[in-house]
Amino acid sequence: TKKESKSSKSDEKPNKRKRKEDGAPKRPMISFMFFSQDKRAEVKRDNPDASFGEIGKIIGNLWKNASPEEKKKYEKKALEDKERYKRE
């Protein structure tokens, strides 16, 4: 005999994240995300066999060891994006 599935739509927990309203502005990115966008292709090229998670760890270490001057560039981008979000 087949076991019947105990889960049903009514038993599912509600999603805690709020759904984005149609036309709502895209949330601002943090400085690390701008850094990650810039470095991901380079890290992937240098580590072609690395998994997505491994690439993330490498980027995280690069961010951790980045100079304050380099971080400042991305912090400025994040601040500009935050201002964009406030305007929208």
PDB file of N, CA, C and O in Angstrom, chain B, residues numbered from 101:
ATOM      1  N   THR B 101       0.834  -1.197   0.000  1.00  0.00           N
ATOM      2  CA  THR B 101       0.000   0.000   0.000  1.00  0.00           C
ATOM      3  C   THR B 101       0.866   1.243   0.000  1.00  0.00           C
ATOM      4  O   THR B 101       1.963   1.264   0.558  1.00  0.00           O
ATOM      5  N   LYS B 102       0.349   2.271  -0.636  1.00  0.00           N
ATOM      6  CA  LYS B 102       1.083   3.535  -0.699  1.00  0.00           C
ATOM      7  C   LYS B 102       0.766   4.372   0.525  1.00  0.00           C
ATOM      8  O   LYS B 102      -0.373   4.422   0.991  1.00  0.00           O
ATOM      9  N   LYS B 103       1.796   5.025   1.036  1.00  0.00           N
ATOM     10  CA  LYS B 103       1.578   5.968   2.135  1.00  0.00           C
ATOM     11  C   LYS B 103       1.026   7.253   1.565  1.00  0.00           C
ATOM     12  O   LYS B 103       1.473   7.725   0.519  1.00  0.00           O
ATOM     13  N   GLU B 104       0.072   7.806   2.243  1.00  0.00           N
ATOM     14  CA  GLU B 104      -0.462   9.086   1.796  1.00  0.00           C
ATOM     15  C   GLU B 104       0.397  10.204   2.356  1.00  0.00           C
ATOM     16  O   GLU B 104       0.856  10.142   3.497  1.00  0.00           O
ATOM     17  N   SER B 105       0.602  11.195   1.564  1.00  0.00           N
ATOM     18  CA  SER B 105       1.393  12.339   1.984  1.00  0.00           C
ATOM     19  C   SER B 105       0.644  13.103   3.063  1.00  0.00           C
ATOM     20  O   SER B 105      -0.531  13.433   2.903  1.00  0.00           O
ATOM     21  N   LYS B 106       1.334  13.381   4.163  1.00  0.00           N
ATOM     22  CA  LYS B 106       0.698  14.110   5.263  1.00  0.00           C
ATOM     23  C   LYS B 106       0.633  15.603   5.007  1.00  0.00           C
ATOM     24  O   LYS B 106      -0.196  16.307   5.583  1.00  0.00           O
ATOM     25  N   SER B 107       1.512  16.079   4.142  1.00  0.00           N
ATOM     26  CA  SER B 107       1.517  17.520   3.909  1.00  0.00           C
ATOM     27  C   SER B 107       0.480  17.888   2.861  1.00  0.00           C
ATOM     28  O   SER B 107       0.245  17.157   1.899  1.00  0.00           O
ATOM     29  N   SER B 108      -0.116  19.012   3.074  1.00  0.00           N
ATOM     30  CA  SER B 108      -1.053  19.558   2.096  1.00  0.00           C
ATOM     31  C   SER B 108      -0.886  21.061   2.099  1.00  0.00           C
ATOM     32  O   SER B 108      -0.153  21.607   2.924  1.00  0.00           O
ATOM     33  N   LYS B 109      -1.552  21.723   1.196  1.00  0.00           N
ATOM     34  CA  LYS B 109      -1.430  23.175   1.091  1.00  0.00           C
ATOM     35  C   LYS B 109      -1.796  23.861   2.400  1.00  0.00           C
ATOM     36  O   LYS B 109      -1.169  24.856   2.766  1.00  0.00           O
ATOM     37  N   SER B 110      -2.784  23.357   3.104  1.00  0.00           N
ATOM     38  CA  SER B 110      -3.223  24.014   4.336  1.00  0.00           C
ATOM     39  C   SER B 110      -2.218  23.832   5.472  1.00  0.00           C
ATOM     40  O   SER B 110      -2.218  24.606   6.429  1.00  0.00           O
ATOM     41  N   ASP B 111      -1.364  22.815   5.372  1.00  0.00           N
ATOM     42  CA  ASP B 111      -0.378  22.554   6.421  1.00  0.00           C
ATOM     43  C   ASP B 111       0.912  23.348   6.238  1.00  0.00           C
ATOM     44  O   ASP B 111       1.721  23.430   7.162  1.00  0.00           O
ATOM     45  N   GLU B 112       1.113  23.934   5.057  1.00  0.00           N
ATOM     46  CA  GLU B 112       2.359  24.640   4.791  1.00  0.00           C
ATOM     47  C   GLU B 112       2.459  25.912   5.616  1.00  0.00           C
ATOM     48  O   GLU B 112       1.472  26.610   5.846  1.00  0.00           O
ATOM     49  N   LYS B 113       3.679  26.191   6.053  1.00  0.00           N
ATOM     50  CA  LYS B 113       3.916  27.418   6.816  1.00  0.00           C
ATOM     51  C   LYS B 113       3.880  28.605   5.870  1.00  0.00           C
ATOM     52  O   LYS B 113       4.330  28.498   4.729  1.00  0.00           O
ATOM     53  N   PRO B 114       3.359  29.719   6.316  1.00  0.00           N
ATOM     54  CA  PRO B 114       3.352  30.895   5.441  1.00  0.00           C
ATOM     55  C   PRO B 114       4.772  31.412   5.250  1.00  0.00           C
ATOM     56  O   PRO B 114       5.607  31.312   6.149  1.00  0.00           O
ATOM     57  N   ASN B 115       5.033  31.956   4.086  1.00  0.00           N
ATOM     58  CA  ASN B 115       6.348  32.505   3.778  1.00  0.00           C
ATOM     59  C   ASN B 115       6.547  33.768   4.612  1.00  0.00           C
ATOM     60  O   ASN B 115       5.716  34.675   4.577  1.00  0.00           O
ATOM     61  N   LYS B 116       7.649  33.825   5.361  1.00  0.00           N
ATOM     62  CA  LYS B 116       7.893  34.968   6.244  1.00  0.00           C
ATOM     63  C   LYS B 116       8.320  36.212   5.479  1.00  0.00           C
ATOM     64  O   LYS B 116       8.101  37.330   5.945  1.00  0.00           O
ATOM     65  N   ARG B 117       8.929  36.031   4.307  1.00  0.00           N
ATOM     66  CA  ARG B 117       9.366  37.188   3.524  1.00  0.00           C
ATOM     67  C   ARG B 117       8.165  37.854   2.886  1.00  0.00           C
ATOM     68  O   ARG B 117       7.256  37.194   2.382  1.00  0.00           O
ATOM     69  N   LYS B 118       8.182  39.156   2.918  1.00  0.00           N
ATOM     70  CA  LYS B 118       7.121  39.900   2.255  1.00  0.00           C
ATOM     71  C   LYS B 118       7.357  39.848   0.758  1.00  0.00           C
ATOM     72  O   LYS B 118       8.494  39.912   0.290  1.00  0.00           O
ATOM     73  N   ARG B 119       6.292  39.733   0.034  1.00  0.00           N
ATOM     74  CA  ARG B 119       6.410  39.758  -1.423  1.00  0.00           C
ATOM     75  C   ARG B 119       6.594  41.193  -1.877  1.00  0.00           C
ATOM     76  O   ARG B 119       6.021  42.122  -1.308  1.00  0.00           O
ATOM     77  N   LYS B 120       7.404  41.357  -2.914  1.00  0.00           N
ATOM     78  CA  LYS B 120       7.649  42.683  -3.453  1.00  0.00           C
ATOM     79  C   LYS B 120       6.406  43.136  -4.208  1.00  0.00           C
ATOM     80  O   LYS B 120       5.853  42.400  -5.025  1.00  0.00           O
ATOM     81  N   GLU B 121       5.986  44.339  -3.924  1.00  0.00           N
ATOM     82  CA  GLU B 121       4.837  44.891  -4.623  1.00  0.00           C
ATOM     83  C   GLU B 121       5.212  45.161  -6.070  1.00  0.00           C
ATOM     84  O   GLU B 121       6.368  45.451  -6.380  1.00  0.00           O
ATOM     85  N   ASP B 122       4.224  45.062  -6.953  1.00  0.00           N
ATOM     86  CA  ASP B 122       4.476  45.386  -8.359  1.00  0.00           C
ATOM     87  C   ASP B 122       4.910  46.836  -8.459  1.00  0.00           C
ATOM     88  O   ASP B 122       4.266  47.726  -7.904  1.00  0.00           O
ATOM     89  N   GLY B 123       5.992  47.066  -9.162  1.00  0.00           N
ATOM     90  CA  GLY B 123       6.486  48.422  -9.348  1.00  0.00           C
ATOM     91  C   GLY B 123       7.280  48.960  -8.170  1.00  0.00           C
ATOM     92  O   GLY B 123       7.730  50.105  -8.206  1.00  0.00           O
ATOM     93  N   ALA B 124       7.460  48.159  -7.125  1.00  0.00           N
ATOM     94  CA  ALA B 124       8.233  48.621  -5.969  1.00  0.00           C
ATOM     95  C   ALA B 124       9.702  48.742  -6.377  1.00  0.00           C
ATOM     96  O   ALA B 124      10.183  47.946  -7.184  1.00  0.00           O
ATOM     97  N   PRO B 125      10.419  49.724  -5.832  1.00  0.00           N
ATOM     98  CA  PRO B 125      11.835  49.881  -6.204  1.00  0.00           C
ATOM     99  C   PRO B 125      12.677  48.708  -5.705  1.00  0.00           C
ATOM    100  O   PRO B 125      12.386  48.107  -4.671  1.00  0.00           O
ATOM    101  N   LYS B 126      13.708  48.404  -6.450  1.00  0.00           N
ATOM    102  CA  LYS B 126      14.633  47.347  -6.073  1.00  0.00           C
ATOM    103  C   LYS B 126      15.405  47.803  -4.839  1.00  0.00           C
ATOM    104  O   LYS B 126      15.868  48.942  -4.780  1.00  0.00           O
ATOM    105  N   ARG B 127      15.544  46.920  -3.859  1.00  0.00           N
ATOM    106  CA  ARG B 127      16.242  47.280  -2.620  1.00  0.00           C
ATOM    107  C   ARG B 127      17.704  47.621  -2.903  1.00  0.00           C
ATOM    108  O   ARG B 127      18.293  47.106  -3.853  1.00  0.00           O
ATOM    109  N   PRO B 128      18.285  48.490  -2.076  1.00  0.00           N
ATOM    110  CA  PRO B 128      19.684  48.876  -2.302  1.00  0.00           C
ATOM    111  C   PRO B 128      20.640  47.727  -1.981  1.00  0.00           C
ATOM    112  O   PRO B 128      20.376  46.908  -1.100  1.00  0.00           O
ATOM    113  N   MET B 129      21.743  47.684  -2.705  1.00  0.00           N
ATOM    114  CA  MET B 129      22.757  46.660  -2.465  1.00  0.00           C
ATOM    115  C   MET B 129      23.780  47.177  -1.457  1.00  0.00           C
ATOM    116  O   MET B 129      24.042  48.377  -1.375  1.00  0.00           O
ATOM    117  N   ILE B 130      24.345  46.258  -0.702  1.00  0.00           N
ATOM    118  CA  ILE B 130      25.402  46.620   0.238  1.00  0.00           C
ATOM    119  C   ILE B 130      26.741  46.628  -0.501  1.00  0.00           C
ATOM    120  O   ILE B 130      26.851  46.109  -1.612  1.00  0.00           O
ATOM    121  N   SER B 131      27.743  47.215   0.123  1.00  0.00           N
ATOM    122  CA  SER B 131      29.053  47.371  -0.519  1.00  0.00           C
ATOM    123  C   SER B 131      29.655  46.026  -0.932  1.00  0.00           C
ATOM    124  O   SER B 131      30.273  45.925  -1.992  1.00  0.00           O
ATOM    125  N   PHE B 132      29.480  45.003  -0.110  1.00  0.00           N
ATOM    126  CA  PHE B 132      30.029  43.689  -0.443  1.00  0.00           C
ATOM    127  C   PHE B 132      29.430  43.141  -1.733  1.00  0.00           C
ATOM    128  O   PHE B 132      30.124  42.472  -2.499  1.00  0.00           O
ATOM    129  N   MET B 133      28.157  43.414  -1.984  1.00  0.00           N
ATOM    130  CA  MET B 133      27.521  42.904  -3.200  1.00  0.00           C
ATOM    131  C   MET B 133      28.107  43.565  -4.451  1.00  0.00           C
ATOM    132  O   MET B 133      28.290  42.901  -5.472  1.00  0.00           O
ATOM    133  N   PHE B 134      28.402  44.861  -4.379  1.00  0.00           N
ATOM    134  CA  PHE B 134      29.059  45.527  -5.506  1.00  0.00           C
ATOM    135  C   PHE B 134      30.448  44.919  -5.736  1.00  0.00           C
ATOM    136  O   PHE B 134      30.846  44.670  -6.874  1.00  0.00           O
ATOM    137  N   PHE B 135      31.175  44.686  -4.645  1.00  0.00           N
ATOM    138  CA  PHE B 135      32.498  44.069  -4.715  1.00  0.00           C
ATOM    139  C   PHE B 135      32.387  42.677  -5.347  1.00  0.00           C
ATOM    140  O   PHE B 135      33.172  42.316  -6.223  1.00  0.00           O
ATOM    141  N   SER B 136      31.416  41.917  -4.895  1.00  0.00           N
ATOM    142  CA  SER B 136      31.197  40.564  -5.391  1.00  0.00           C
ATOM    143  C   SER B 136      30.903  40.556  -6.892  1.00  0.00           C
ATOM    144  O   SER B 136      31.420  39.711  -7.623  1.00  0.00           O
ATOM    145  N   GLN B 137      30.081  41.486  -7.345  1.00  0.00           N
ATOM    146  CA  GLN B 137      29.781  41.585  -8.778  1.00  0.00           C
ATOM    147  C   GLN B 137      31.050  41.837  -9.587  1.00  0.00           C
ATOM    148  O   GLN B 137      31.243  41.249 -10.651  1.00  0.00           O
ATOM    149  N   ASP B 138      31.906  42.707  -9.079  1.00  0.00           N
ATOM    150  CA  ASP B 138      33.145  43.039  -9.792  1.00  0.00           C
ATOM    151  C   ASP B 138      34.137  41.877  -9.806  1.00  0.00           C
ATOM    152  O   ASP B 138      34.848  41.687 -10.793  1.00  0.00           O
ATOM    153  N   LYS B 139      34.192  41.106  -8.731  1.00  0.00           N
ATOM    154  CA  LYS B 139      35.232  40.085  -8.580  1.00  0.00           C
ATOM    155  C   LYS B 139      34.821  38.685  -9.031  1.00  0.00           C
ATOM    156  O   LYS B 139      35.690  37.860  -9.313  1.00  0.00           O
ATOM    157  N   ARG B 140      33.517  38.395  -9.108  1.00  0.00           N
ATOM    158  CA  ARG B 140      33.062  37.025  -9.373  1.00  0.00           C
ATOM    159  C   ARG B 140      33.645  36.445 -10.669  1.00  0.00           C
ATOM    160  O   ARG B 140      34.140  35.318 -10.654  1.00  0.00           O
ATOM    161  N   ALA B 141      33.602  37.169 -11.770  1.00  0.00           N
ATOM    162  CA  ALA B 141      34.107  36.647 -13.049  1.00  0.00           C
ATOM    163  C   ALA B 141      35.604  36.346 -12.959  1.00  0.00           C
ATOM    164  O   ALA B 141      36.075  35.325 -13.460  1.00  0.00           O
ATOM    165  N   GLU B 142      36.335  37.240 -12.319  1.00  0.00           N
ATOM    166  CA  GLU B 142      37.787  37.052 -12.167  1.00  0.00           C
ATOM    167  C   GLU B 142      38.090  35.814 -11.320  1.00  0.00           C
ATOM    168  O   GLU B 142      38.956  35.014 -11.671  1.00  0.00           O
ATOM    169  N   VAL B 143      37.379  35.663 -10.213  1.00  0.00           N
ATOM    170  CA  VAL B 143      37.596  34.513  -9.325  1.00  0.00           C
ATOM    171  C   VAL B 143      37.202  33.223 -10.038  1.00  0.00           C
ATOM    172  O   VAL B 143      37.895  32.212  -9.922  1.00  0.00           O
ATOM    173  N   LYS B 144      36.096  33.253 -10.773  1.00  0.00           N
ATOM    174  CA  LYS B 144      35.646  32.066 -11.510  1.00  0.00           C
ATOM    175  C   LYS B 144      36.663  31.683 -12.591  1.00  0.00           C
ATOM    176  O   LYS B 144      36.918  30.499 -12.812  1.00  0.00           O
ATOM    177  N   ARG B 145      37.237  32.676 -13.256  1.00  0.00           N
ATOM    178  CA  ARG B 145      38.248  32.423 -14.286  1.00  0.00           C
ATOM    179  C   ARG B 145      39.501  31.787 -13.659  1.00  0.00           C
ATOM    180  O   ARG B 145      40.089  30.869 -14.230  1.00  0.00           O
ATOM    181  N   ASP B 146      39.899  32.283 -12.486  1.00  0.00           N
ATOM    182  CA  ASP B 146      41.092  31.767 -11.813  1.00  0.00           C
ATOM    183  C   ASP B 146      40.849  30.423 -11.133  1.00  0.00           C
ATOM    184  O   ASP B 146      41.800  29.694 -10.849  1.00  0.00           O
ATOM    185  N   ASN B 147      39.582  30.086 -10.868  1.00  0.00           N
ATOM    186  CA  ASN B 147      39.214  28.842 -10.183  1.00  0.00           C
ATOM    187  C   ASN B 147      38.067  28.166 -10.940  1.00  0.00           C
ATOM    188  O   ASN B 147      36.946  28.110 -10.435  1.00  0.00           O
ATOM    189  N   PRO B 148      38.336  27.649 -12.151  1.00  0.00           N
ATOM    190  CA  PRO B 148      37.252  27.137 -12.994  1.00  0.00           C
ATOM    191  C   PRO B 148      36.499  25.940 -12.410  1.00  0.00           C
ATOM    192  O   PRO B 148      35.341  25.714 -12.761  1.00  0.00           O
ATOM    193  N   ASP B 149      37.130  25.182 -11.538  1.00  0.00           N
ATOM    194  CA  ASP B 149      36.475  24.000 -10.974  1.00  0.00           C
ATOM    195  C   ASP B 149      35.782  24.274  -9.647  1.00  0.00           C
ATOM    196  O   ASP B 149      35.194  23.365  -9.061  1.00  0.00           O
ATOM    197  N   ALA B 150      35.840  25.500  -9.168  1.00  0.00           N
ATOM    198  CA  ALA B 150      35.247  25.841  -7.870  1.00  0.00           C
ATOM    199  C   ALA B 150      33.726  25.896  -7.975  1.00  0.00           C
ATOM    200  O   ALA B 150      33.173  26.349  -8.977  1.00  0.00           O
ATOM    201  N   SER B 151      33.060  25.423  -6.917  1.00  0.00           N
ATOM    202  CA  SER B 151      31.598  25.480  -6.871  1.00  0.00           C
ATOM    203  C   SER B 151      31.162  26.909  -6.556  1.00  0.00           C
ATOM    204  O   SER B 151      31.977  27.764  -6.210  1.00  0.00           O
ATOM    205  N   PHE B 152      29.864  27.142  -6.682  1.00  0.00           N
ATOM    206  CA  PHE B 152      29.311  28.464  -6.390  1.00  0.00           C
ATOM    207  C   PHE B 152      29.654  28.873  -4.951  1.00  0.00           C
ATOM    208  O   PHE B 152      30.041  30.015  -4.701  1.00  0.00           O
ATOM    209  N   GLY B 153      29.512  27.944  -4.019  1.00  0.00           N
ATOM    210  CA  GLY B 153      29.816  28.223  -2.615  1.00  0.00           C
ATOM    211  C   GLY B 153      31.284  28.514  -2.376  1.00  0.00           C
ATOM    212  O   GLY B 153      31.633  29.408  -1.605  1.00  0.00           O
ATOM    213  N   GLU B 154      32.138  27.759  -3.039  1.00  0.00           N
ATOM    214  CA  GLU B 154      33.582  27.982  -2.899  1.00  0.00           C
ATOM    215  C   GLU B 154      33.973  29.348  -3.449  1.00  0.00           C
ATOM    216  O   GLU B 154      34.806  30.042  -2.867  1.00  0.00           O
ATOM    217  N   ILE B 155      33.372  29.730  -4.567  1.00  0.00           N
ATOM    218  CA  ILE B 155      33.649  31.051  -5.137  1.00  0.00           C
ATOM    219  C   ILE B 155      33.212  32.128  -4.153  1.00  0.00           C
ATOM    220  O   ILE B 155      33.911  33.124  -3.965  1.00  0.00           O
ATOM    221  N   GLY B 156      32.069  31.933  -3.533  1.00  0.00           N
ATOM    222  CA  GLY B 156      31.581  32.883  -2.529  1.00  0.00           C
ATOM    223  C   GLY B 156      32.547  33.025  -1.361  1.00  0.00           C
ATOM    224  O   GLY B 156      32.782  34.130  -0.873  1.00  0.00           O
ATOM    225  N   LYS B 157      33.105  31.903  -0.913  1.00  0.00           N
ATOM    226  CA  LYS B 157      34.072  31.943   0.193  1.00  0.00           C
ATOM    227  C   LYS B 157      35.340  32.696  -0.211  1.00  0.00           C
ATOM    228  O   LYS B 157      35.892  33.469   0.573  1.00  0.00           O
ATOM    229  N   ILE B 158      35.788  32.463  -1.432  1.00  0.00           N
ATOM    230  CA  ILE B 158      36.989  33.154  -1.920  1.00  0.00           C
ATOM    231  C   ILE B 158      36.732  34.657  -1.972  1.00  0.00           C
ATOM    232  O   ILE B 158      37.564  35.454  -1.538  1.00  0.00           O
ATOM    233  N   ILE B 159      35.571  35.036  -2.507  1.00  0.00           N
ATOM    234  CA  ILE B 159      35.226  36.460  -2.587  1.00  0.00           C
ATOM    235  C   ILE B 159      35.120  37.051  -1.183  1.00  0.00           C
ATOM    236  O   ILE B 159      35.556  38.177  -0.946  1.00  0.00           O
ATOM    237  N   GLY B 160      34.545  36.297  -0.262  1.00  0.00           N
ATOM    238  CA  GLY B 160      34.448  36.758   1.125  1.00  0.00           C
ATOM    239  C   GLY B 160      35.815  37.017   1.733  1.00  0.00           C
ATOM    240  O   GLY B 160      36.009  38.009   2.435  1.00  0.00           O
ATOM    241  N   ASN B 161      36.766  36.123   1.466  1.00  0.00           N
ATOM    242  CA  ASN B 161      38.132  36.317   1.968  1.00  0.00           C
ATOM    243  C   ASN B 161      38.801  37.517   1.312  1.00  0.00           C
ATOM    244  O   ASN B 161      39.529  38.265   1.965  1.00  0.00           O
ATOM    245  N   LEU B 162      38.550  37.697   0.008  1.00  0.00           N
ATOM    246  CA  LEU B 162      39.113  38.867  -0.675  1.00  0.00           C
ATOM    247  C   LEU B 162      38.580  40.155  -0.047  1.00  0.00           C
ATOM    248  O   LEU B 162      39.328  41.113   0.148  1.00  0.00           O
ATOM    249  N   TRP B 163      37.286  40.170   0.267  1.00  0.00           N
ATOM    250  CA  TRP B 163      36.666  41.351   0.882  1.00  0.00           C
ATOM    251  C   TRP B 163      37.260  41.587   2.272  1.00  0.00           C
ATOM    252  O   TRP B 163      37.573  42.718   2.644  1.00  0.00           O
ATOM    253  N   LYS B 164      37.408  40.509   3.023  1.00  0.00           N
ATOM    254  CA  LYS B 164      37.949  40.611   4.383  1.00  0.00           C
ATOM    255  C   LYS B 164      39.361  41.196   4.366  1.00  0.00           C
ATOM    256  O   LYS B 164      39.736  41.953   5.262  1.00  0.00           O
ATOM    257  N   ASN B 165      40.136  40.843   3.349  1.00  0.00           N
ATOM    258  CA  ASN B 165      41.529  41.286   3.264  1.00  0.00           C
ATOM    259  C   ASN B 165      41.724  42.517   2.379  1.00  0.00           C
ATOM    260  O   ASN B 165      42.856  42.956   2.174  1.00  0.00           O
ATOM    261  N   ALA B 166      40.644  43.073   1.858  1.00  0.00           N
ATOM    262  CA  ALA B 166      40.746  44.252   0.988  1.00  0.00           C
ATOM    263  C   ALA B 166      41.189  45.464   1.800  1.00  0.00           C
ATOM    264  O   ALA B 166      40.883  45.582   2.986  1.00  0.00           O
ATOM    265  N   SER B 167      41.902  46.346   1.150  1.00  0.00           N
ATOM    266  CA  SER B 167      42.374  47.562   1.818  1.00  0.00           C
ATOM    267  C   SER B 167      41.194  48.497   2.085  1.00  0.00           C
ATOM    268  O   SER B 167      40.183  48.438   1.386  1.00  0.00           O
ATOM    269  N   PRO B 168      41.322  49.352   3.091  1.00  0.00           N
ATOM    270  CA  PRO B 168      40.248  50.323   3.360  1.00  0.00           C
ATOM    271  C   PRO B 168      39.955  51.217   2.155  1.00  0.00           C
ATOM    272  O   PRO B 168      38.812  51.620   1.940  1.00  0.00           O
ATOM    273  N   GLU B 169      40.991  51.524   1.371  1.00  0.00           N
ATOM    274  CA  GLU B 169      40.788  52.358   0.180  1.00  0.00           C
ATOM    275  C   GLU B 169      39.912  51.644  -0.846  1.00  0.00           C
ATOM    276  O   GLU B 169      39.028  52.249  -1.452  1.00  0.00           O
ATOM    277  N   GLU B 170      40.172  50.344  -1.030  1.00  0.00           N
ATOM    278  CA  GLU B 170      39.373  49.579  -1.993  1.00  0.00           C
ATOM    279  C   GLU B 170      37.928  49.450  -1.503  1.00  0.00           C
ATOM    280  O   GLU B 170      36.989  49.589  -2.287  1.00  0.00           O
ATOM    281  N   LYS B 171      37.755  49.186  -0.208  1.00  0.00           N
ATOM    282  CA  LYS B 171      36.405  49.058   0.343  1.00  0.00           C
ATOM    283  C   LYS B 171      35.634  50.369   0.225  1.00  0.00           C
ATOM    284  O   LYS B 171      34.426  50.373  -0.010  1.00  0.00           O
ATOM    285  N   LYS B 172      36.342  51.467   0.389  1.00  0.00           N
ATOM    286  CA  LYS B 172      35.701  52.783   0.335  1.00  0.00           C
ATOM    287  C   LYS B 172      35.012  53.004  -1.014  1.00  0.00           C
ATOM    288  O   LYS B 172      33.938  53.604  -1.076  1.00  0.00           O
ATOM    289  N   LYS B 173      35.635  52.517  -2.092  1.00  0.00           N
ATOM    290  CA  LYS B 173      35.058  52.640  -3.439  1.00  0.00           C
ATOM    291  C   LYS B 173      33.683  51.954  -3.498  1.00  0.00           C
ATOM    292  O   LYS B 173      32.738  52.492  -4.074  1.00  0.00           O
ATOM    293  N   TYR B 174      33.587  50.779  -2.905  1.00  0.00           N
ATOM    294  CA  TYR B 174      32.331  50.025  -2.927  1.00  0.00           C
ATOM    295  C   TYR B 174      31.325  50.583  -1.923  1.00  0.00           C
ATOM    296  O   TYR B 174      30.116  50.527  -2.150  1.00  0.00           O
ATOM    297  N   GLU B 175      31.825  51.117  -0.822  1.00  0.00           N
ATOM    298  CA  GLU B 175      30.931  51.752   0.152  1.00  0.00           C
ATOM    299  C   GLU B 175      30.278  52.987  -0.458  1.00  0.00           C
ATOM    300  O   GLU B 175      29.123  53.294  -0.164  1.00  0.00           O
ATOM    301  N   LYS B 176      31.021  53.695  -1.307  1.00  0.00           N
ATOM    302  CA  LYS B 176      30.464  54.864  -1.995  1.00  0.00           C
ATOM    303  C   LYS B 176      29.351  54.429  -2.947  1.00  0.00           C
ATOM    304  O   LYS B 176      28.299  55.066  -3.008  1.00  0.00           O
ATOM    305  N   LYS B 177      29.584  53.333  -3.695  1.00  0.00           N
ATOM    306  CA  LYS B 177      28.554  52.811  -4.600  1.00  0.00           C
ATOM    307  C   LYS B 177      27.300  52.412  -3.817  1.00  0.00           C
ATOM    308  O   LYS B 177      26.179  52.669  -4.257  1.00  0.00           O
ATOM    309  N   ALA B 178      27.496  51.784  -2.657  1.00  0.00           N
ATOM    310  CA  ALA B 178      26.364  51.353  -1.841  1.00  0.00           C
ATOM    311  C   ALA B 178      25.578  52.554  -1.336  1.00  0.00           C
ATOM    312  O   ALA B 178      24.348  52.524  -1.306  1.00  0.00           O
ATOM    313  N   LEU B 179      26.273  53.602  -0.944  1.00  0.00           N
ATOM    314  CA  LEU B 179      25.612  54.815  -0.472  1.00  0.00           C
ATOM    315  C   LEU B 179      24.804  55.457  -1.600  1.00  0.00           C
ATOM    316  O   LEU B 179      23.681  55.913  -1.388  1.00  0.00           O
ATOM    317  N   GLU B 180      25.384  55.487  -2.796  1.00  0.00           N
ATOM    318  CA  GLU B 180      24.665  56.031  -3.955  1.00  0.00           C
ATOM    319  C   GLU B 180      23.416  55.204  -4.259  1.00  0.00           C
ATOM    320  O   GLU B 180      22.370  55.752  -4.606  1.00  0.00           O
ATOM    321  N   ASP B 181      23.533  53.886  -4.127  1.00  0.00           N
ATOM    322  CA  ASP B 181      22.387  53.015  -4.391  1.00  0.00           C
ATOM    323  C   ASP B 181      21.308  53.205  -3.322  1.00  0.00           C
ATOM    324  O   ASP B 181      20.114  53.139  -3.615  1.00  0.00           O
ATOM    325  N   LYS B 182      21.738  53.438  -2.093  1.00  0.00           N
ATOM    326  CA  LYS B 182      20.787  53.689  -1.009  1.00  0.00           C
ATOM    327  C   LYS B 182      20.014  54.983  -1.270  1.00  0.00           C
ATOM    328  O   LYS B 182      18.807  55.052  -1.038  1.00  0.00           O
ATOM    329  N   GLU B 183      20.718  55.999  -1.751  1.00  0.00           N
ATOM    330  CA  GLU B 183      20.066  57.270  -2.090  1.00  0.00           C
ATOM    331  C   GLU B 183      19.077  57.075  -3.240  1.00  0.00           C
ATOM    332  O   GLU B 183      17.989  57.650  -3.228  1.00  0.00           O
ATOM    333  N   ARG B 184      19.453  56.268  -4.229  1.00  0.00           N
ATOM    334  CA  ARG B 184      18.559  55.951  -5.344  1.00  0.00           C
ATOM    335  C   ARG B 184      17.278  55.300  -4.825  1.00  0.00           C
ATOM    336  O   ARG B 184      16.176  55.629  -5.265  1.00  0.00           O
ATOM    337  N   TYR B 185      17.441  54.375  -3.885  1.00  0.00           N
ATOM    338  CA  TYR B 185      16.293  53.667  -3.315  1.00  0.00           C
ATOM    339  C   TYR B 185      15.360  54.632  -2.581  1.00  0.00           C
ATOM    340  O   TYR B 185      14.139  54.525  -2.685  1.00  0.00           O
ATOM    341  N   LYS B 186      15.939  55.563  -1.847  1.00  0.00           N
ATOM    342  CA  LYS B 186      15.124  56.541  -1.113  1.00  0.00           C
ATOM    343  C   LYS B 186      14.330  57.432  -2.056  1.00  0.00           C
ATOM    344  O   LYS B 186      13.203  57.819  -1.746  1.00  0.00           O
ATOM    345  N   ARG B 187      14.915  57.761  -3.210  1.00  0.00           N
ATOM    346  CA  ARG B 187      14.226  58.611  -4.188  1.00  0.00           C
ATOM    347  C   ARG B 187      13.070  57.889  -4.869  1.00  0.00           C
ATOM    348  O   ARG B 187      12.070  58.519  -5.215  1.00  0.00           O
ATOM    349  N   GLU B 188      13.189  56.584  -5.066  1.00  0.00           N
ATOM    350  CA  GLU B 188      12.173  55.835  -5.833  1.00  0.00           C
ATOM    351  C   GLU B 188      10.937  55.504  -5.047  1.00  0.00           C
ATOM    352  O   GLU B 188      10.017  54.881  -5.577  1.00  0.00           O
TER     353      GLU B 188
END
